Amino acid sequence: MKPHLIMILALAFITVATIESKAQSPADVLKRGSNVTFFGVDFSKCKGVALGVSAEEMRDNYFPAINTLLMVEQNKFDIRKYLMKSDVINTLYDVNKGNQTLDVANFDVYSIKEVKPLSEDTIAKMIEQYDLKDKTGDGLVFIAESLDKTGNFGTYYLVYFTMPEGKVIVSEKVSGKPQGFGVRNYWAYTIYDILKSDLQERLELIHLSKNRK
């Protein structure tokens, strides 16, 4: 074999090995003591079940207010504590931008039966819309599927993904009970309810046990 072909093959092998070494697994993103960038709550594909509040109000007022509350009251909505992280960087730019694309004409539904689960492909495409080119490490976002006033719960997907690639590593459906006065506090509490419910342990049990089999 000619020397230059050997060199090309060697470089190709090194490139593949480097890519594989950077590949993230559930064990990597769920690792206790690791760092994460928290993107807030993505409501862009959410449905509202008998909310009693217009889709426009939710999009323009309450979705931004809920995300802002998560940042202002970090001692309560403590991602670092509940997901056992060393450091958390917060950014709302991408979800605030995406939430403005909410399909207000189809946001309101009368029954939870009208809400279709978000597919893996849909979630992946949502993450692809984020501007990750200048970011590295692990990203975390809650993607809202529904806010159900009749059933008294909010349903989300907790999603870990790589940056800057935007590859989804963990996607887990979770739900929490609302509580509090006012629309903002009422629905923001669902995130708190999810976080304080031994969330890290449940994620480890589901995703790490699965990989050991």
CSV table of C-alpha atoms in Angstrom, one decimal:
chain,number,residue,atom,x,y,z
A,1,MET,CA,0.0,0.0,0.0
A,2,LYS,CA,1.3,3.4,-0.9
A,3,PRO,CA,2.5,5.7,2.0
A,4,HIS,CA,0.0,8.4,1.2
A,5,LEU,CA,-2.9,6.0,1.3
A,6,ILE,CA,-1.7,4.7,4.7
A,7,MET,CA,-1.6,8.2,6.0
A,8,ILE,CA,-5.2,8.9,4.8
A,9,LEU,CA,-6.5,5.8,6.4
A,10,ALA,CA,-4.7,6.6,9.6
A,11,LEU,CA,-6.2,10.1,9.7
A,12,ALA,CA,-9.7,8.7,9.0
A,13,PHE,CA,-9.3,6.2,11.8
A,14,ILE,CA,-8.2,9.0,14.2
A,15,THR,CA,-11.2,11.1,13.2
A,16,VAL,CA,-13.7,8.3,13.7
A,17,ALA,CA,-12.1,7.5,17.1
A,18,THR,CA,-12.3,11.1,18.1
A,19,ILE,CA,-16.0,11.4,17.2
A,20,GLU,CA,-16.8,8.2,19.0
A,21,SER,CA,-14.9,9.4,22.1
A,22,LYS,CA,-17.1,12.5,22.2
A,23,ALA,CA,-20.4,10.6,21.9
A,24,GLN,CA,-22.5,11.1,24.9
A,25,SER,CA,-24.6,8.4,26.7
A,26,PRO,CA,-27.4,8.6,29.3
A,27,ALA,CA,-24.7,7.8,31.9
A,28,ASP,CA,-22.7,10.9,30.8
A,29,VAL,CA,-25.6,13.4,30.9
A,30,LEU,CA,-27.1,12.0,34.1
A,31,LYS,CA,-23.7,11.9,35.9
A,32,ARG,CA,-23.9,13.5,39.3
A,33,GLY,CA,-21.6,16.5,39.7
A,34,SER,CA,-21.5,17.3,36.0
A,35,ASN,CA,-22.4,20.7,34.5
A,36,VAL,CA,-25.4,21.6,32.4
A,37,THR,CA,-26.9,24.5,30.4
A,38,PHE,CA,-30.6,24.8,31.3
A,39,PHE,CA,-32.8,26.2,28.5
A,40,GLY,CA,-36.0,26.6,30.5
A,41,VAL,CA,-39.4,25.4,29.2
A,42,ASP,CA,-40.2,25.1,25.6
A,43,PHE,CA,-44.0,25.6,25.1
A,44,SER,CA,-44.0,25.9,21.3
A,45,LYS,CA,-45.8,22.5,20.8
A,46,CYS,CA,-47.9,22.7,23.9
A,47,LYS,CA,-51.7,22.2,24.1
A,48,GLY,CA,-54.0,23.8,26.7
A,49,VAL,CA,-56.9,21.7,28.0
A,50,ALA,CA,-59.7,23.9,29.2
A,51,LEU,CA,-57.3,26.6,30.6
A,52,GLY,CA,-59.8,29.5,30.6
A,53,VAL,CA,-57.0,31.7,29.3
A,54,SER,CA,-56.5,32.6,25.6
A,55,ALA,CA,-53.7,31.1,23.6
A,56,GLU,CA,-52.4,34.6,22.9
A,57,GLU,CA,-52.2,35.4,26.6
A,58,MET,CA,-50.3,32.2,27.3
A,59,ARG,CA,-47.9,32.9,24.5
A,60,ASP,CA,-47.3,36.6,25.1
A,61,ASN,CA,-47.6,36.8,28.9
A,62,TYR,CA,-47.6,33.6,30.8
A,63,PHE,CA,-45.0,31.5,29.0
A,64,PRO,CA,-42.3,34.2,29.3
A,65,ALA,CA,-43.4,34.9,32.9
A,66,ILE,CA,-43.1,31.2,33.9
A,67,ASN,CA,-39.6,30.9,32.4
A,68,THR,CA,-38.5,34.2,34.0
A,69,LEU,CA,-39.8,32.8,37.4
A,70,LEU,CA,-37.6,29.7,37.0
A,71,MET,CA,-34.6,32.0,36.7
A,72,VAL,CA,-35.6,34.5,39.4
A,73,GLU,CA,-36.5,31.8,42.0
A,74,GLN,CA,-33.6,29.5,41.4
A,75,ASN,CA,-33.5,28.5,45.1
A,76,LYS,CA,-36.9,26.9,44.6
A,77,PHE,CA,-36.6,25.6,41.0
A,78,ASP,CA,-33.1,24.4,41.8
A,79,ILE,CA,-31.8,22.4,38.9
A,80,ARG,CA,-28.4,22.0,40.5
A,81,LYS,CA,-29.8,20.6,43.7
A,82,TYR,CA,-32.6,18.3,42.3
A,83,LEU,CA,-30.6,17.0,39.3
A,84,MET,CA,-27.4,16.9,41.3
A,85,LYS,CA,-25.3,19.1,39.1
A,86,SER,CA,-22.0,20.9,39.9
A,87,ASP,CA,-22.8,24.0,37.9
A,88,VAL,CA,-25.8,25.3,35.9
A,89,ILE,CA,-25.8,27.9,33.2
A,90,ASN,CA,-29.2,29.4,32.4
A,91,THR,CA,-30.4,30.7,29.0
A,92,LEU,CA,-33.9,31.5,27.9
A,93,TYR,CA,-33.1,32.9,24.5
A,94,ASP,CA,-34.0,29.9,22.4
A,95,VAL,CA,-37.2,28.9,24.2
A,96,ASN,CA,-38.5,32.5,24.3
A,97,LYS,CA,-37.9,32.7,20.6
A,98,GLY,CA,-39.5,29.3,19.9
A,99,ASN,CA,-42.5,29.9,22.2
A,100,GLN,CA,-43.5,32.8,20.0
A,101,THR,CA,-44.2,30.3,17.2
A,102,LEU,CA,-47.0,28.6,19.2
A,103,ASP,CA,-49.8,27.6,16.9
A,104,VAL,CA,-52.5,29.7,18.7
A,105,ALA,CA,-55.3,28.5,16.4
A,106,ASN,CA,-54.8,24.9,17.6
A,107,PHE,CA,-53.6,25.4,21.2
A,108,ASP,CA,-56.9,25.0,22.9
A,109,VAL,CA,-58.5,21.6,23.3
A,110,TYR,CA,-61.4,20.3,25.3
A,111,SER,CA,-60.0,17.0,26.4
A,112,ILE,CA,-56.7,15.4,27.2
A,113,LYS,CA,-57.7,12.7,24.7
A,114,GLU,CA,-57.2,15.3,21.9
A,115,VAL,CA,-53.5,15.7,22.9
A,116,LYS,CA,-51.1,13.6,20.8
A,117,PRO,CA,-47.8,12.6,22.4
A,118,LEU,CA,-44.8,14.3,21.0
A,119,SER,CA,-42.8,11.9,18.9
A,120,GLU,CA,-39.0,11.5,19.2
A,121,ASP,CA,-38.7,13.0,15.7
A,122,THR,CA,-40.7,16.1,16.8
A,123,ILE,CA,-38.6,16.6,19.9
A,124,ALA,CA,-35.3,16.1,17.9
A,125,LYS,CA,-36.5,18.7,15.4
A,126,MET,CA,-37.4,21.2,18.2
A,127,ILE,CA,-33.8,20.9,19.6
A,128,GLU,CA,-32.4,21.4,16.1
A,129,GLN,CA,-34.0,24.9,16.0
A,130,TYR,CA,-31.9,26.0,19.0
A,131,ASP,CA,-28.8,28.1,18.3
A,132,LEU,CA,-26.1,25.9,19.7
A,133,LYS,CA,-23.1,26.7,17.5
A,134,ASP,CA,-21.2,28.6,20.2
A,135,LYS,CA,-22.2,26.2,23.1
A,136,THR,CA,-20.5,23.0,24.3
A,137,GLY,CA,-21.4,20.4,26.9
A,138,ASP,CA,-24.8,19.1,27.9
A,139,GLY,CA,-28.1,21.0,27.4
A,140,LEU,CA,-31.3,20.5,29.3
A,141,VAL,CA,-34.8,21.6,28.5
A,142,PHE,CA,-38.4,20.8,29.5
A,143,ILE,CA,-40.6,20.5,26.5
A,144,ALA,CA,-44.3,21.0,27.3
A,145,GLU,CA,-46.8,18.7,25.8
A,146,SER,CA,-49.9,19.8,27.7
A,147,LEU,CA,-51.3,21.9,30.5
A,148,ASP,CA,-54.5,20.2,31.6
A,149,LYS,CA,-56.8,22.2,33.9
A,150,THR,CA,-59.4,19.5,34.1
A,151,GLY,CA,-57.0,16.7,34.9
A,152,ASN,CA,-55.0,19.1,37.1
A,153,PHE,CA,-51.5,18.3,35.7
A,154,GLY,CA,-48.8,19.5,33.3
A,155,THR,CA,-47.0,17.1,31.1
A,156,TYR,CA,-43.5,17.6,29.8
A,157,TYR,CA,-40.5,15.8,28.3
A,158,LEU,CA,-37.3,16.3,30.2
A,159,VAL,CA,-34.7,16.3,27.4
A,160,TYR,CA,-30.9,16.2,27.7
A,161,PHE,CA,-29.0,16.9,24.5
A,162,THR,CA,-25.4,17.5,23.3
A,163,MET,CA,-24.0,20.8,22.3
A,164,PRO,CA,-23.3,22.0,19.7
A,165,GLU,CA,-24.6,19.0,17.9
A,166,GLY,CA,-28.1,19.1,19.4
A,167,LYS,CA,-28.3,15.3,19.6
A,168,VAL,CA,-31.0,14.1,22.0
A,169,ILE,CA,-29.5,11.7,24.6
A,170,VAL,CA,-32.3,11.4,27.2
A,171,SER,CA,-36.0,12.2,26.7
A,172,GLU,CA,-38.3,11.2,29.6
A,173,LYS,CA,-42.0,12.0,29.9
A,174,VAL,CA,-42.8,13.6,33.3
A,175,SER,CA,-45.8,15.3,34.8
A,176,GLY,CA,-46.5,17.5,37.8
A,177,LYS,CA,-49.4,18.9,39.7
A,178,PRO,CA,-50.1,22.7,39.5
A,179,GLN,CA,-50.6,24.8,42.6
A,180,GLY,CA,-50.7,28.5,43.6
A,181,PHE,CA,-52.4,31.8,42.9
A,182,GLY,CA,-52.4,33.2,39.4
A,183,VAL,CA,-51.8,31.6,36.1
A,184,ARG,CA,-48.1,32.0,36.2
A,185,ASN,CA,-47.5,30.5,39.7
A,186,TYR,CA,-50.2,27.8,39.1
A,187,TRP,CA,-48.4,26.3,36.1
A,188,ALA,CA,-44.9,27.0,37.1
A,189,TYR,CA,-45.5,24.9,40.2
A,190,THR,CA,-45.8,21.8,37.9
A,191,ILE,CA,-42.0,22.1,37.2
A,192,TYR,CA,-41.3,22.3,40.9
A,193,ASP,CA,-43.5,19.3,41.6
A,194,ILE,CA,-41.5,17.3,39.0
A,195,LEU,CA,-38.1,18.4,40.3
A,196,LYS,CA,-38.8,17.6,43.9
A,197,SER,CA,-40.2,14.1,43.2
A,198,ASP,CA,-36.8,12.3,43.4
A,199,LEU,CA,-36.4,13.1,39.7
A,200,GLN,CA,-32.7,12.3,39.5
A,201,GLU,CA,-33.1,8.9,41.1
A,202,ARG,CA,-36.0,8.1,38.8
A,203,LEU,CA,-34.0,9.0,35.7
A,204,GLU,CA,-31.1,6.9,36.8
A,205,LEU,CA,-33.3,4.0,37.5
A,206,ILE,CA,-35.0,4.2,34.1
A,207,HIS,CA,-32.1,5.0,31.9
A,208,LEU,CA,-29.0,3.6,33.6
A,209,SER,CA,-30.6,0.3,34.5
A,210,LYS,CA,-31.8,0.0,30.9
A,211,ASN,CA,-28.3,0.3,29.6
A,212,ARG,CA,-26.9,-2.3,32.0
A,213,LYS,CA,-29.2,-5.0,30.6
